[in-house]
Amino acid sequence: MQHNNVLILDFGSQYTQLIARRVRELNIYCEIHPYNKIPNHLENYHAVILSGSPFSVRAENAPHPDLSNIRGKKPMLAVCYGAQYLAHFSGGEVAPSNTREYGRANLSFVKEDDLFNGISKGSQVWMSHSDTIKALPTNGELLASTHDVENAAYKINGETTYALQFHPEVYHSTDGKQLLENFLVNIAGVKQDWTPQSFVEETVDELKSKLGNDKVVLGLSGGVDSSVAAMLLHKAIGENLYCIFVNNGLLRKNEFTDVLKQYEGMGLNVKGVDASARFLDALEGVSDPEKKRKIIGRVFIEVFDDEAHAIKDVKWLAQGTIYPDVIESVSATGGPSATIKSHHNVGGLPDFMKLKIVEPLKLLFKDEVRRVGASMGMDKNLLGRHPFPGPGLAIRILGDLTREKVRILQEVDAIFINNLKSWELYDQVWQAGAMLLPVNSVGVMGDERTYEKCVALRAVESTDGMTADWVNLPYEFLQKTSNEIINKVKGVNRVVYDISSKPPATIEWE
Ligand code: XMP
């Protein structure tokens, strides 16, 4: 089935992906394309949204695409830079603003319009720009203003073209989603036909015809993406999907056996490969973080390659790649640049990487992956799991790595995570874990002096891991967790809580 499709032209705004997520939340399919690569088949798109941009329209190197095939021919919503772009090149005027135009503002309506159905006067919107629209373009009609921005929303008479100086996609624009719905559904007539159920049905059908009777191999990590990808493939090709779940010895306590059981319970054709000894032997005594990562990557490829070879006639490698990994991004500084991650199926790579690639999730954002998983009845705990780094606990043990340190950290981490769950804090935290520090400090236990390890607990809020803030966990929780760790984990006599945000700190300590 061909879905109604919305084209989002990216001018390099930090918020472009947010526009796409808001549109998808309305059950409308959309794609992001760079402004300088407008797709050829515009007949496939039912409406167009122009994003914001870090550029000034007045700058010579600013994006100035030719929109003549779109403007007036498709319903169009121009956001921020888009709104200024329309004004600047179509008979209006854009100039540096001399009042503050960043942050919250309140809308007042100048003219009634379907764009504002269900939105009340005074609705909060989010401004983020330094130029301002001094005069509307030819045939422009003012729809709304704010205290500091006269031309906050306008439309072009005689076209289905709307423009907003503020950002409806940002959560701080409280009625932003309603406004997008008004434009897309009521004004542009786009159908809301993109649902998790429709995605599952169509993807399973596509996978069936693409893969036929071919065998597919997939590496499960215990994380959300690979698990949902496996479930979709399993629905499509059943036993022809060969899943491999590798224990690198650096997973959380009991994770390998628990998650393996869960996978088996889901009916997956999964092989658990316990390669802990191979990883830990290779890592013994290594302290440099990048060396640890390289060793783990190399050993993983060796193990996976061996296992993939053992499957006769396997043709495909499935990956849990998601949409943010494949969107071509527009550089905010050096003009348009395509920084797309790609898979290079060329010589010199391990055999399994020469397989054809299938990526069933590459159209989805992370939150959509979870919704798709839920619609297939997958376990809530599996779908709600925190992200966990590929190199696992190795990059949470600062300094040289030994089996004993892995054991200590697994115990500490298990207490921390179980307590987050029992205090119902786990789902409020984006990622949490414990770090084993390379310092011993003095303590007393009973009458005895101790000289033992220190651990740091870290819990952060984030949306994508690029920026993060530490979570204000209740003191009582920290107190109980610290006591439990020191009482139960032999070798640890001190617990600290990490209160650094990213940037400048990173989430992992190595
Ligand atoms: P940082 O420490 O860079 O982490 O703030 C951001 C996110 O990335 C994860 N992370 C990794 N994931 N291999 C991975 O698969 C790695 O080497 C790696 N290093 C960091 C980290 O857990 C966080 O979610």
JSON list of C-alpha atoms and ligand atoms in Angstrom, two decimals, residues 289-290 293 386-392 395-396 430-431 458 460 462 464-468 502 505-510, ligand 1:
[
{"chain": "A", "resi": 289, "resn": "PRO", "atom": "CA", "xyz": [39.44, 2.50, 26.45]},
{"chain": "A", "resi": 290, "resn": "GLU", "atom": "CA", "xyz": [39.93, 2.58, 22.69]},
{"chain": "A", "resi": 293, "resn": "ARG", "atom": "CA", "xyz": [36.66, -1.20, 22.14]},
{"chain": "A", "resi": 386, "resn": "HIS", "atom": "CA", "xyz": [17.74, 1.31, 28.70]},
{"chain": "A", "resi": 387, "resn": "PRO", "atom": "CA", "xyz": [20.40, 1.59, 25.99]},
{"chain": "A", "resi": 388, "resn": "PHE", "atom": "CA", "xyz": [23.51, -0.43, 26.81]},
{"chain": "A", "resi": 389, "resn": "PRO", "atom": "CA", "xyz": [26.85, 0.06, 25.04]},
{"chain": "A", "resi": 390, "resn": "GLY", "atom": "CA", "xyz": [28.17, -2.66, 22.75]},
{"chain": "A", "resi": 391, "resn": "PRO", "atom": "CA", "xyz": [31.46, -2.96, 24.71]},
{"chain": "A", "resi": 392, "resn": "GLY", "atom": "CA", "xyz": [29.32, -3.41, 27.83]},
{"chain": "A", "resi": 395, "resn": "ILE", "atom": "CA", "xyz": [34.01, 0.73, 29.35]},
{"chain": "A", "resi": 396, "resn": "ARG", "atom": "CA", "xyz": [32.56, 1.08, 32.85]},
{"chain": "A", "resi": 430, "resn": "TRP", "atom": "CA", "xyz": [16.94, 7.24, 29.94]},
{"chain": "A", "resi": 431, "resn": "GLN", "atom": "CA", "xyz": [20.05, 5.28, 30.89]},
{"chain": "A", "resi": 458, "resn": "ARG", "atom": "CA", "xyz": [25.17, 7.38, 36.89]},
{"chain": "A", "resi": 460, "resn": "VAL", "atom": "CA", "xyz": [20.73, 10.40, 32.98]},
{"chain": "A", "resi": 462, "resn": "SER", "atom": "CA", "xyz": [18.20, 12.30, 27.40]},
{"chain": "A", "resi": 464, "resn": "ASP", "atom": "CA", "xyz": [19.17, 10.52, 21.90]},
{"chain": "A", "resi": 465, "resn": "GLY", "atom": "CA", "xyz": [22.31, 10.35, 24.05]},
{"chain": "A", "resi": 466, "resn": "MET", "atom": "CA", "xyz": [23.84, 13.36, 22.28]},
{"chain": "A", "resi": 467, "resn": "THR", "atom": "CA", "xyz": [23.12, 15.60, 25.25]},
{"chain": "A", "resi": 468, "resn": "ALA", "atom": "CA", "xyz": [22.13, 14.40, 28.70]},
{"chain": "A", "resi": 502, "resn": "LYS", "atom": "CA", "xyz": [26.73, 16.04, 28.91]},
{"chain": "A", "resi": 505, "resn": "ALA", "atom": "CA", "xyz": [31.00, 15.11, 30.59]},
{"chain": "A", "resi": 506, "resn": "THR", "atom": "CA", "xyz": [30.03, 12.04, 28.54]},
{"chain": "A", "resi": 507, "resn": "ILE", "atom": "CA", "xyz": [27.56, 9.40, 29.72]},
{"chain": "A", "resi": 508, "resn": "GLU", "atom": "CA", "xyz": [30.10, 6.59, 29.89]},
{"chain": "A", "resi": 509, "resn": "TRP", "atom": "CA", "xyz": [33.29, 7.29, 31.83]},
{"chain": "A", "resi": 510, "resn": "GLU", "atom": "CA", "xyz": [35.52, 5.75, 29.18]},
{"chain": "B", "resi": 1, "resn": "XMP", "atom": "P1", "xyz": [28.79, 8.83, 25.64]},
{"chain": "B", "resi": 1, "resn": "XMP", "atom": "O1", "xyz": [29.60, 8.15, 26.68]},
{"chain": "B", "resi": 1, "resn": "XMP", "atom": "O2", "xyz": [29.52, 9.09, 24.36]},
{"chain": "B", "resi": 1, "resn": "XMP", "atom": "O3", "xyz": [27.60, 7.84, 25.29]},
{"chain": "B", "resi": 1, "resn": "XMP", "atom": "O4", "xyz": [28.13, 10.09, 26.17]},
{"chain": "B", "resi": 1, "resn": "XMP", "atom": "C1", "xyz": [26.47, 8.15, 24.50]},
{"chain": "B", "resi": 1, "resn": "XMP", "atom": "C2", "xyz": [25.67, 6.88, 24.29]},
{"chain": "B", "resi": 1, "resn": "XMP", "atom": "O5", "xyz": [26.45, 5.95, 23.52]},
{"chain": "B", "resi": 1, "resn": "XMP", "atom": "C3", "xyz": [26.69, 4.76, 24.25]},
{"chain": "B", "resi": 1, "resn": "XMP", "atom": "N1", "xyz": [28.07, 4.34, 23.96]},
{"chain": "B", "resi": 1, "resn": "XMP", "atom": "C4", "xyz": [28.40, 3.31, 23.17]},
{"chain": "B", "resi": 1, "resn": "XMP", "atom": "N2", "xyz": [27.61, 2.42, 22.51]},
{"chain": "B", "resi": 1, "resn": "XMP", "atom": "N3", "xyz": [29.57, 1.36, 21.68]},
{"chain": "B", "resi": 1, "resn": "XMP", "atom": "C5", "xyz": [28.21, 1.44, 21.79]},
{"chain": "B", "resi": 1, "resn": "XMP", "atom": "O6", "xyz": [27.51, 0.60, 21.19]},
{"chain": "B", "resi": 1, "resn": "XMP", "atom": "C6", "xyz": [30.42, 2.21, 22.31]},
{"chain": "B", "resi": 1, "resn": "XMP", "atom": "O7", "xyz": [31.65, 2.11, 22.20]},
{"chain": "B", "resi": 1, "resn": "XMP", "atom": "C7", "xyz": [29.80, 3.24, 23.09]},
{"chain": "B", "resi": 1, "resn": "XMP", "atom": "N4", "xyz": [30.28, 4.27, 23.84]},
{"chain": "B", "resi": 1, "resn": "XMP", "atom": "C8", "xyz": [29.21, 4.92, 24.36]},
{"chain": "B", "resi": 1, "resn": "XMP", "atom": "C9", "xyz": [26.46, 5.12, 25.70]},
{"chain": "B", "resi": 1, "resn": "XMP", "atom": "O8", "xyz": [26.09, 3.97, 26.48]},
{"chain": "B", "resi": 1, "resn": "XMP", "atom": "C10", "xyz": [25.36, 6.16, 25.60]},
{"chain": "B", "resi": 1, "resn": "XMP", "atom": "O9", "xyz": [24.08, 5.53, 25.46]}
]
